[in-house]
PDB file of C-alpha atoms in Angstrom:
ATOM      1  CA  UNK A 510       7.684  -5.855   1.146  1.00  0.00           C
ATOM      2  CA  UNK A 511       5.534  -5.433   4.201  1.00  0.00           C
ATOM      3  CA  UNK A 512       7.319  -8.252   6.028  1.00  0.00           C
ATOM      4  CA  UNK A 513      10.577  -6.327   5.626  1.00  0.00           C
ATOM      5  CA  UNK A 514       9.095  -3.090   6.968  1.00  0.00           C
ATOM      6  CA  UNK A 515       9.639  -2.631  10.690  1.00  0.00           C
ATOM      7  CA  UNK A 516       7.784  -0.330  13.059  1.00  0.00           C
ATOM      8  CA  UNK A 517      11.105   1.523  13.447  1.00  0.00           C
ATOM      9  CA  UNK A 518      11.040   2.324   9.699  1.00  0.00           C
ATOM     10  CA  UNK A 519       7.673   4.029  10.217  1.00  0.00           C
ATOM     11  CA  UNK A 520       8.311   6.031  13.389  1.00  0.00           C
ATOM     12  CA  UNK A 521       8.490   9.398  11.587  1.00  0.00           C
ATOM     13  CA  UNK A 522       5.239   9.004   9.631  1.00  0.00           C
ATOM     14  CA  UNK A 523       2.647  11.680  10.323  1.00  0.00           C
ATOM     15  CA  UNK A 524       0.037  10.928   7.654  1.00  0.00           C
ATOM     16  CA  UNK A 525      -0.958   8.602   4.830  1.00  0.00           C
ATOM     17  CA  UNK A 526      -2.238  10.286   1.679  1.00  0.00           C
ATOM     18  CA  UNK A 527      -4.616   8.290  -0.496  1.00  0.00           C
ATOM     19  CA  UNK A 528      -4.893   9.164  -4.179  1.00  0.00           C
ATOM     20  CA  UNK A 529      -8.053   7.147  -4.731  1.00  0.00           C
ATOM     21  CA  UNK A 530     -10.872   5.582  -2.769  1.00  0.00           C
ATOM     22  CA  UNK A 531      -9.205   2.714  -0.909  1.00  0.00           C
ATOM     23  CA  UNK A 532     -12.546   1.297   0.220  1.00  0.00           C
ATOM     24  CA  UNK A 533     -12.770  -0.048  -3.344  1.00  0.00           C
ATOM     25  CA  UNK A 534      -9.529  -2.056  -2.891  1.00  0.00           C
ATOM     26  CA  UNK A 535      -9.303  -5.367  -1.038  1.00  0.00           C
ATOM     27  CA  UNK A 536      -5.534  -4.966  -0.803  1.00  0.00           C
ATOM     28  CA  UNK A 537      -2.742  -2.590  -1.703  1.00  0.00           C
ATOM     29  CA  UNK A 538       0.909  -3.382  -2.180  1.00  0.00           C
ATOM     30  CA  UNK A 539       3.329  -1.440  -0.004  1.00  0.00           C
ATOM     31  CA  UNK A 540       7.019  -0.793  -0.278  1.00  0.00           C
ATOM     32  CA  UNK A 541       9.567   1.312   1.544  1.00  0.00           C
ATOM     33  CA  UNK A 542      11.145   3.547  -1.089  1.00  0.00           C
ATOM     34  CA  UNK A 543      14.087   5.946  -0.955  1.00  0.00           C
ATOM     35  CA  UNK A 544      12.639   9.338  -1.883  1.00  0.00           C
ATOM     36  CA  UNK A 545      14.172  12.813  -2.125  1.00  0.00           C
ATOM     37  CA  UNK A 546      11.585  14.510   0.144  1.00  0.00           C
ATOM     38  CA  UNK A 547       9.664  13.959   3.403  1.00  0.00           C
ATOM     39  CA  UNK A 548       6.354  15.158   1.975  1.00  0.00           C
ATOM     40  CA  UNK A 549       4.505  15.510  -1.294  1.00  0.00           C
ATOM     41  CA  UNK A 550       3.542  13.043  -3.966  1.00  0.00           C
ATOM     42  CA  UNK A 551       6.590  11.045  -5.037  1.00  0.00           C
ATOM     43  CA  UNK A 552       7.410  10.114  -8.610  1.00  0.00           C
ATOM     44  CA  UNK A 553       6.150   6.666  -9.529  1.00  0.00           C
ATOM     45  CA  UNK A 554       8.235   4.341 -11.705  1.00  0.00           C
ATOM     46  CA  UNK A 555       6.449   0.961 -11.555  1.00  0.00           C
ATOM     47  CA  UNK A 556       3.833  -0.691 -13.718  1.00  0.00           C
ATOM     48  CA  UNK A 557       0.320  -0.125 -12.440  1.00  0.00           C
ATOM     49  CA  UNK A 558      -0.602   2.863 -10.357  1.00  0.00           C
ATOM     50  CA  UNK A 559       0.316   4.514  -7.092  1.00  0.00           C
ATOM     51  CA  UNK A 560      -2.704   4.711  -4.780  1.00  0.00           C
ATOM     52  CA  UNK A 561      -1.077   6.386  -1.771  1.00  0.00           C
ATOM     53  CA  UNK A 562       2.049   7.382   0.089  1.00  0.00           C
ATOM     54  CA  UNK A 563       3.311   8.267   3.560  1.00  0.00           C
ATOM     55  CA  UNK A 564       4.259  11.735   4.768  1.00  0.00           C
ATOM     56  CA  UNK A 565       7.154  12.105   7.201  1.00  0.00           C
ATOM     57  CA  UNK A 566       7.492  14.639  10.008  1.00  0.00           C
ATOM     58  CA  UNK A 567      10.227  17.258  10.179  1.00  0.00           C
ATOM     59  CA  UNK A 568      12.154  15.077  12.651  1.00  0.00           C
ATOM     60  CA  UNK A 569      12.882  12.494   9.925  1.00  0.00           C
ATOM     61  CA  UNK A 570      16.537  12.621   8.912  1.00  0.00           C
ATOM     62  CA  UNK A 571      17.831  11.933   5.429  1.00  0.00           C
ATOM     63  CA  UNK A 572      20.310   9.147   4.852  1.00  0.00           C
ATOM     64  CA  UNK A 573      23.880  10.426   5.137  1.00  0.00           C
ATOM     65  CA  UNK A 574      24.935   8.302   2.189  1.00  0.00           C
ATOM     66  CA  UNK A 575      22.160   9.116  -0.279  1.00  0.00           C
ATOM     67  CA  UNK A 576      20.364  12.185   1.071  1.00  0.00           C
ATOM     68  CA  UNK A 577      17.050  10.339   0.660  1.00  0.00           C
ATOM     69  CA  UNK A 578      14.212   9.514   3.039  1.00  0.00           C
ATOM     70  CA  UNK A 579      12.648   6.074   3.476  1.00  0.00           C
ATOM     71  CA  UNK A 580       8.919   6.470   2.844  1.00  0.00           C
ATOM     72  CA  UNK A 581       6.132   4.022   2.174  1.00  0.00           C
ATOM     73  CA  UNK A 582       4.420   3.979  -1.184  1.00  0.00           C
ATOM     74  CA  UNK A 583       1.179   2.066  -1.815  1.00  0.00           C
ATOM     75  CA  UNK A 584       0.381   0.702  -5.263  1.00  0.00           C
ATOM     76  CA  UNK A 585      -1.461  -1.877  -7.354  1.00  0.00           C
ATOM     77  CA  UNK A 586      -0.441  -3.643 -10.552  1.00  0.00           C
ATOM     78  CA  UNK A 587      -2.530  -4.129 -13.704  1.00  0.00           C
ATOM     79  CA  UNK A 588      -3.133  -7.817 -12.871  1.00  0.00           C
ATOM     80  CA  UNK A 589      -4.243  -7.202  -9.267  1.00  0.00           C
ATOM     81  CA  UNK A 590      -7.718  -8.164  -8.072  1.00  0.00           C
ATOM     82  CA  UNK A 591      -9.321  -4.741  -8.530  1.00  0.00           C
ATOM     83  CA  UNK A 592      -8.694  -4.938 -12.301  1.00  0.00           C
ATOM     84  CA  UNK A 593      -8.843  -8.738 -12.747  1.00  0.00           C
ATOM     85  CA  UNK A 594     -11.198 -10.189 -10.115  1.00  0.00           C
ATOM     86  CA  UNK A 595     -10.927 -13.702 -11.602  1.00  0.00           C
ATOM     87  CA  UNK A 596      -7.184 -13.443 -12.226  1.00  0.00           C
ATOM     88  CA  UNK A 597      -4.020 -14.549 -10.463  1.00  0.00           C
ATOM     89  CA  UNK A 598      -5.013 -13.057  -7.077  1.00  0.00           C
ATOM     90  CA  UNK A 599      -8.704 -14.004  -7.052  1.00  0.00           C
ATOM     91  CA  UNK A 600      -8.261 -16.039  -3.860  1.00  0.00           C
ATOM     92  CA  UNK A 601      -4.905 -14.846  -2.542  1.00  0.00           C
ATOM     93  CA  UNK A 602      -2.779 -11.708  -2.321  1.00  0.00           C
ATOM     94  CA  UNK A 603       0.830 -10.894  -3.211  1.00  0.00           C
ATOM     95  CA  UNK A 604       3.458 -11.057  -0.458  1.00  0.00           C
ATOM     96  CA  UNK A 605       3.750  -7.265  -0.113  1.00  0.00           C
ATOM     97  CA  UNK A 606      -0.028  -6.735   0.029  1.00  0.00           C
ATOM     98  CA  UNK A 607      -2.027  -5.628   3.058  1.00  0.00           C
ATOM     99  CA  UNK A 608      -5.650  -4.703   3.667  1.00  0.00           C
ATOM    100  CA  UNK A 609      -5.776  -0.890   3.357  1.00  0.00           C
ATOM    101  CA  UNK A 610      -8.322  -0.781   6.204  1.00  0.00           C
ATOM    102  CA  UNK A 611      -5.525  -1.906   8.564  1.00  0.00           C
ATOM    103  CA  UNK A 612      -3.086   0.862   7.581  1.00  0.00           C
ATOM    104  CA  UNK A 613      -2.380   4.039   9.508  1.00  0.00           C
ATOM    105  CA  UNK A 614       0.681   6.225  10.072  1.00  0.00           C
ATOM    106  CA  UNK A 615       3.362   4.279  11.956  1.00  0.00           C
ATOM    107  CA  UNK A 616       1.493   0.977  11.510  1.00  0.00           C
ATOM    108  CA  UNK A 617       2.528  -1.426   8.761  1.00  0.00           C
ATOM    109  CA  UNK A 618      -0.904  -3.019   8.374  1.00  0.00           C
ATOM    110  CA  UNK A 619      -1.693  -6.677   7.889  1.00  0.00           C
ATOM    111  CA  UNK A 620      -3.389  -9.171   5.660  1.00  0.00           C
ATOM    112  CA  UNK A 621      -6.997 -10.058   6.440  1.00  0.00           C
ATOM    113  CA  UNK A 622      -9.524 -12.580   5.176  1.00  0.00           C
ATOM    114  CA  UNK A 623     -10.765  -9.881   2.786  1.00  0.00           C
ATOM    115  CA  UNK A 624      -7.294  -9.122   1.414  1.00  0.00           C
ATOM    116  CA  UNK A 625      -6.618 -12.841   0.938  1.00  0.00           C
ATOM    117  CA  UNK A 626      -9.728 -13.278  -1.208  1.00  0.00           C
ATOM    118  CA  UNK A 627     -12.356 -13.802   1.455  1.00  0.00           C
ATOM    119  CA  UNK A 628     -15.567 -11.799   1.607  1.00  0.00           C
ATOM    120  CA  UNK A 629     -15.548  -9.154  -1.141  1.00  0.00           C
ATOM    121  CA  UNK A 630     -15.390  -5.448  -0.450  1.00  0.00           C
ATOM    122  CA  UNK A 631     -18.577  -3.367  -0.538  1.00  0.00           C
ATOM    123  CA  UNK A 632     -17.543  -1.963  -3.928  1.00  0.00           C
ATOM    124  CA  UNK A 633     -17.191  -5.453  -5.384  1.00  0.00           C
ATOM    125  CA  UNK A 634     -20.577  -6.446  -3.912  1.00  0.00           C
ATOM    126  CA  UNK A 635     -22.154  -3.336  -5.489  1.00  0.00           C
ATOM    127  CA  UNK A 636     -20.730  -4.395  -8.861  1.00  0.00           C
ATOM    128  CA  UNK A 637     -22.028  -7.940  -8.363  1.00  0.00           C
ATOM    129  CA  UNK A 638     -18.507  -9.408  -8.345  1.00  0.00           C
ATOM    130  CA  UNK A 639     -17.956 -12.478  -6.196  1.00  0.00           C
ATOM    131  CA  UNK A 640     -14.666 -14.167  -5.463  1.00  0.00           C
ATOM    132  CA  UNK A 641     -14.024 -17.890  -5.135  1.00  0.00           C
ATOM    133  CA  UNK A 642     -13.947 -18.781  -1.441  1.00  0.00           C
TER     134      UNK A 642
END
């Protein structure tokens, strides 16, 4: 969860790779996963879809115990607002969600009025979708 991610966990990030247009998403979920590599698209084993991931620099060291690297993965679930605008998260966001506009390498991002169900994104406005305020 984003609240459990510290700036120290992110100090080796050099880039965030987005797999789809994040301007169409009011929020993304983020987690700090143990992955076998510093770079490249990680395997994804959750429901929903991975929308992005962090890339680590060569100075990142693998865990002595597991040989893995702690990297952020960004994802959405099938019942998230982008797929179900009137669903469970119509006027809120899950605990691990942040506004993708606030994310950058080495910065954990934050929730915003938009991510919490406030003013809709430009993509939602283009589709004529409005959220309860």
